[in-house]
């Protein structure tokens, strides 16, 4: 994640990969018309999933508060260091 010592791991690459993994996952599921009740976000890899869901909701005309509630309702976050899932926003 973010590259290797050989290919040059750095923060810019990590952020770029997070954008692709997070926003790309939402876009791909929508493109495929795949029914998704909740996006499971694990660690920082999926940071941009709730961002994509908020953008999606606001594009449909929701207020910021309602868009955040929409993202919370459609995502779950967990961490390898935490034993219980929680809202991703």
mmCIF file with all atom_site columns, C-alpha atoms in Angstrom:
data_model
loop_
_atom_site.group_PDB
_atom_site.id
_atom_site.type_symbol
_atom_site.label_atom_id
_atom_site.label_alt_id
_atom_site.label_comp_id
_atom_site.label_asym_id
_atom_site.label_entity_id
_atom_site.label_seq_id
_atom_site.pdbx_PDB_ins_code
_atom_site.Cartn_x
_atom_site.Cartn_y
_atom_site.Cartn_z
_atom_site.occupancy
_atom_site.B_iso_or_equiv
_atom_site.pdbx_formal_charge
_atom_site.auth_seq_id
_atom_site.auth_comp_id
_atom_site.auth_asym_id
_atom_site.auth_atom_id
_atom_site.pdbx_PDB_model_num
ATOM 1  C CA . UNK A 1 1  ? 0.000   0.000  0.000   1.00 0.00 ? 1  UNK A CA 1
ATOM 2  C CA . UNK A 1 2  ? 1.625   3.220  -1.161  1.00 0.00 ? 2  UNK A CA 1
ATOM 3  C CA . UNK A 1 3  ? 4.362   1.374  -3.024  1.00 0.00 ? 3  UNK A CA 1
ATOM 4  C CA . UNK A 1 4  ? 7.474   -0.362 -1.835  1.00 0.00 ? 4  UNK A CA 1
ATOM 5  C CA . UNK A 1 5  ? 11.006  0.605  -1.039  1.00 0.00 ? 5  UNK A CA 1
ATOM 6  C CA . UNK A 1 6  ? 11.917  -0.444 -4.566  1.00 0.00 ? 6  UNK A CA 1
ATOM 7  C CA . UNK A 1 7  ? 9.156   1.508  -6.353  1.00 0.00 ? 7  UNK A CA 1
ATOM 8  C CA . UNK A 1 8  ? 9.212   4.490  -4.011  1.00 0.00 ? 8  UNK A CA 1
ATOM 9  C CA . UNK A 1 9  ? 6.553   4.398  -1.323  1.00 0.00 ? 9  UNK A CA 1
ATOM 10 C CA . UNK A 1 10 ? 5.262   7.843  -0.380  1.00 0.00 ? 10 UNK A CA 1
ATOM 11 C CA . UNK A 1 11 ? 2.213   9.665  0.964   1.00 0.00 ? 11 UNK A CA 1
ATOM 12 C CA . UNK A 1 12 ? 1.130   10.980 -2.451  1.00 0.00 ? 12 UNK A CA 1
ATOM 13 C CA . UNK A 1 13 ? 0.968   7.441  -3.789  1.00 0.00 ? 13 UNK A CA 1
ATOM 14 C CA . UNK A 1 14 ? -0.937  6.245  -0.718  1.00 0.00 ? 14 UNK A CA 1
ATOM 15 C CA . UNK A 1 15 ? -3.525  9.005  -1.121  1.00 0.00 ? 15 UNK A CA 1
ATOM 16 C CA . UNK A 1 16 ? -3.866  8.340  -4.852  1.00 0.00 ? 16 UNK A CA 1
ATOM 17 C CA . UNK A 1 17 ? -4.421  4.637  -4.182  1.00 0.00 ? 17 UNK A CA 1
ATOM 18 C CA . UNK A 1 18 ? -7.009  5.459  -1.513  1.00 0.00 ? 18 UNK A CA 1
ATOM 19 C CA . UNK A 1 19 ? -8.904  7.652  -3.997  1.00 0.00 ? 19 UNK A CA 1
ATOM 20 C CA . UNK A 1 20 ? -8.902  4.853  -6.580  1.00 0.00 ? 20 UNK A CA 1
ATOM 21 C CA . UNK A 1 21 ? -9.905  2.188  -4.049  1.00 0.00 ? 21 UNK A CA 1
ATOM 22 C CA . UNK A 1 22 ? -12.563 4.261  -2.291  1.00 0.00 ? 22 UNK A CA 1
ATOM 23 C CA . UNK A 1 23 ? -14.211 6.400  -4.947  1.00 0.00 ? 23 UNK A CA 1
ATOM 24 C CA . UNK A 1 24 ? -13.525 3.775  -7.588  1.00 0.00 ? 24 UNK A CA 1
ATOM 25 C CA . UNK A 1 25 ? -15.334 1.089  -5.591  1.00 0.00 ? 25 UNK A CA 1
ATOM 26 C CA . UNK A 1 26 ? -18.478 3.199  -5.340  1.00 0.00 ? 26 UNK A CA 1
ATOM 27 C CA . UNK A 1 27 ? -18.301 4.185  -9.020  1.00 0.00 ? 27 UNK A CA 1
ATOM 28 C CA . UNK A 1 28 ? -17.758 0.579  -10.110 1.00 0.00 ? 28 UNK A CA 1
ATOM 29 C CA . UNK A 1 29 ? -20.686 -0.753 -8.094  1.00 0.00 ? 29 UNK A CA 1
ATOM 30 C CA . UNK A 1 30 ? -22.933 1.968  -9.528  1.00 0.00 ? 30 UNK A CA 1
ATOM 31 C CA . UNK A 1 31 ? -21.663 1.311  -13.074 1.00 0.00 ? 31 UNK A CA 1
ATOM 32 C CA . UNK A 1 32 ? -22.393 -2.411 -12.672 1.00 0.00 ? 32 UNK A CA 1
ATOM 33 C CA . UNK A 1 33 ? -25.813 -1.655 -11.149 1.00 0.00 ? 33 UNK A CA 1
ATOM 34 C CA . UNK A 1 34 ? -24.760 -3.899 -8.289  1.00 0.00 ? 34 UNK A CA 1
ATOM 35 C CA . UNK A 1 35 ? -27.124 -3.683 -5.329  1.00 0.00 ? 35 UNK A CA 1
ATOM 36 C CA . UNK A 1 36 ? -25.025 -2.561 -2.367  1.00 0.00 ? 36 UNK A CA 1
ATOM 37 C CA . UNK A 1 37 ? -26.685 -2.116 0.999   1.00 0.00 ? 37 UNK A CA 1
ATOM 38 C CA . UNK A 1 38 ? -23.484 -1.137 2.806   1.00 0.00 ? 38 UNK A CA 1
ATOM 39 C CA . UNK A 1 39 ? -19.897 -0.526 1.787   1.00 0.00 ? 39 UNK A CA 1
ATOM 40 C CA . UNK A 1 40 ? -17.488 -2.197 4.196   1.00 0.00 ? 40 UNK A CA 1
ATOM 41 C CA . UNK A 1 41 ? -14.528 0.102  4.766   1.00 0.00 ? 41 UNK A CA 1
ATOM 42 C CA . UNK A 1 42 ? -11.395 -1.276 6.382   1.00 0.00 ? 42 UNK A CA 1
ATOM 43 C CA . UNK A 1 43 ? -8.557  0.907  7.609   1.00 0.00 ? 43 UNK A CA 1
ATOM 44 C CA . UNK A 1 44 ? -7.521  3.948  5.572   1.00 0.00 ? 44 UNK A CA 1
ATOM 45 C CA . UNK A 1 45 ? -7.800  2.160  2.210   1.00 0.00 ? 45 UNK A CA 1
ATOM 46 C CA . UNK A 1 46 ? -11.475 3.026  1.968   1.00 0.00 ? 46 UNK A CA 1
ATOM 47 C CA . UNK A 1 47 ? -11.307 6.566  3.320   1.00 0.00 ? 47 UNK A CA 1
ATOM 48 C CA . UNK A 1 48 ? -12.838 7.971  0.146   1.00 0.00 ? 48 UNK A CA 1
ATOM 49 C CA . UNK A 1 49 ? -15.890 5.652  0.174   1.00 0.00 ? 49 UNK A CA 1
ATOM 50 C CA . UNK A 1 50 ? -17.886 7.928  2.506   1.00 0.00 ? 50 UNK A CA 1
ATOM 51 C CA . UNK A 1 51 ? -16.630 10.963 0.566   1.00 0.00 ? 51 UNK A CA 1
ATOM 52 C CA . UNK A 1 52 ? -17.980 9.408  -2.655  1.00 0.00 ? 52 UNK A CA 1
ATOM 53 C CA . UNK A 1 53 ? -21.284 8.591  -0.946  1.00 0.00 ? 53 UNK A CA 1
ATOM 54 C CA . UNK A 1 54 ? -21.604 12.159 0.339   1.00 0.00 ? 54 UNK A CA 1
ATOM 55 C CA . UNK A 1 55 ? -20.855 13.527 -3.144  1.00 0.00 ? 55 UNK A CA 1
ATOM 56 C CA . UNK A 1 56 ? -23.419 11.118 -4.625  1.00 0.00 ? 56 UNK A CA 1
ATOM 57 C CA . UNK A 1 57 ? -26.098 12.188 -2.148  1.00 0.00 ? 57 UNK A CA 1
ATOM 58 C CA . UNK A 1 58 ? -25.412 15.891 -2.619  1.00 0.00 ? 58 UNK A CA 1
ATOM 59 C CA . UNK A 1 59 ? -25.600 15.451 -6.404  1.00 0.00 ? 59 UNK A CA 1
ATOM 60 C CA . UNK A 1 60 ? -29.139 14.139 -5.802  1.00 0.00 ? 60 UNK A CA 1
ATOM 61 C CA . UNK A 1 61 ? -29.955 17.389 -3.990  1.00 0.00 ? 61 UNK A CA 1
ATOM 62 C CA . UNK A 1 62 ? -29.483 16.346 -0.367  1.00 0.00 ? 62 UNK A CA 1
ATOM 63 C CA . UNK A 1 63 ? -28.238 18.871 2.164   1.00 0.00 ? 63 UNK A CA 1
ATOM 64 C CA . UNK A 1 64 ? -24.809 18.315 3.695   1.00 0.00 ? 64 UNK A CA 1
ATOM 65 C CA . UNK A 1 65 ? -26.327 16.959 6.910   1.00 0.00 ? 65 UNK A CA 1
ATOM 66 C CA . UNK A 1 66 ? -28.615 14.553 5.033   1.00 0.00 ? 66 UNK A CA 1
ATOM 67 C CA . UNK A 1 67 ? -25.737 13.497 2.762   1.00 0.00 ? 67 UNK A CA 1
ATOM 68 C CA . UNK A 1 68 ? -23.588 12.655 5.785   1.00 0.00 ? 68 UNK A CA 1
ATOM 69 C CA . UNK A 1 69 ? -26.487 10.665 7.259   1.00 0.00 ? 69 UNK A CA 1
ATOM 70 C CA . UNK A 1 70 ? -26.818 8.865  3.900   1.00 0.00 ? 70 UNK A CA 1
ATOM 71 C CA . UNK A 1 71 ? -23.117 7.943  3.959   1.00 0.00 ? 71 UNK A CA 1
ATOM 72 C CA . UNK A 1 72 ? -23.424 6.705  7.535   1.00 0.00 ? 72 UNK A CA 1
ATOM 73 C CA . UNK A 1 73 ? -26.396 4.557  6.598   1.00 0.00 ? 73 UNK A CA 1
ATOM 74 C CA . UNK A 1 74 ? -24.608 3.014  3.617   1.00 0.00 ? 74 UNK A CA 1
ATOM 75 C CA . UNK A 1 75 ? -21.165 2.351  5.047   1.00 0.00 ? 75 UNK A CA 1
ATOM 76 C CA . UNK A 1 76 ? -19.568 0.474  7.878   1.00 0.00 ? 76 UNK A CA 1
ATOM 77 C CA . UNK A 1 77 ? -16.005 0.967  9.057   1.00 0.00 ? 77 UNK A CA 1
ATOM 78 C CA . UNK A 1 78 ? -13.853 -1.478 10.901  1.00 0.00 ? 78 UNK A CA 1
ATOM 79 C CA . UNK A 1 79 ? -10.243 -1.628 11.885  1.00 0.00 ? 79 UNK A CA 1
ATOM 80 C CA . UNK A 1 80 ? -7.990  -4.557 12.537  1.00 0.00 ? 80 UNK A CA 1
ATOM 81 C CA . UNK A 1 81 ? -7.328  -2.960 15.922  1.00 0.00 ? 81 UNK A CA 1
ATOM 82 C CA . UNK A 1 82 ? -10.999 -2.549 16.848  1.00 0.00 ? 82 UNK A CA 1
ATOM 83 C CA . UNK A 1 83 ? -13.319 -5.464 17.475  1.00 0.00 ? 83 UNK A CA 1
ATOM 84 C CA . UNK A 1 84 ? -16.701 -3.933 16.620  1.00 0.00 ? 84 UNK A CA 1
ATOM 85 C CA . UNK A 1 85 ? -17.887 -2.344 13.345  1.00 0.00 ? 85 UNK A CA 1
ATOM 86 C CA . UNK A 1 86 ? -19.071 1.237  13.468  1.00 0.00 ? 86 UNK A CA 1
ATOM 87 C CA . UNK A 1 87 ? -20.332 3.886  11.078  1.00 0.00 ? 87 UNK A CA 1
ATOM 88 C CA . UNK A 1 88 ? -17.733 4.904  8.507   1.00 0.00 ? 88 UNK A CA 1
ATOM 89 C CA . UNK A 1 89 ? -18.428 8.631  8.907   1.00 0.00 ? 89 UNK A CA 1
#
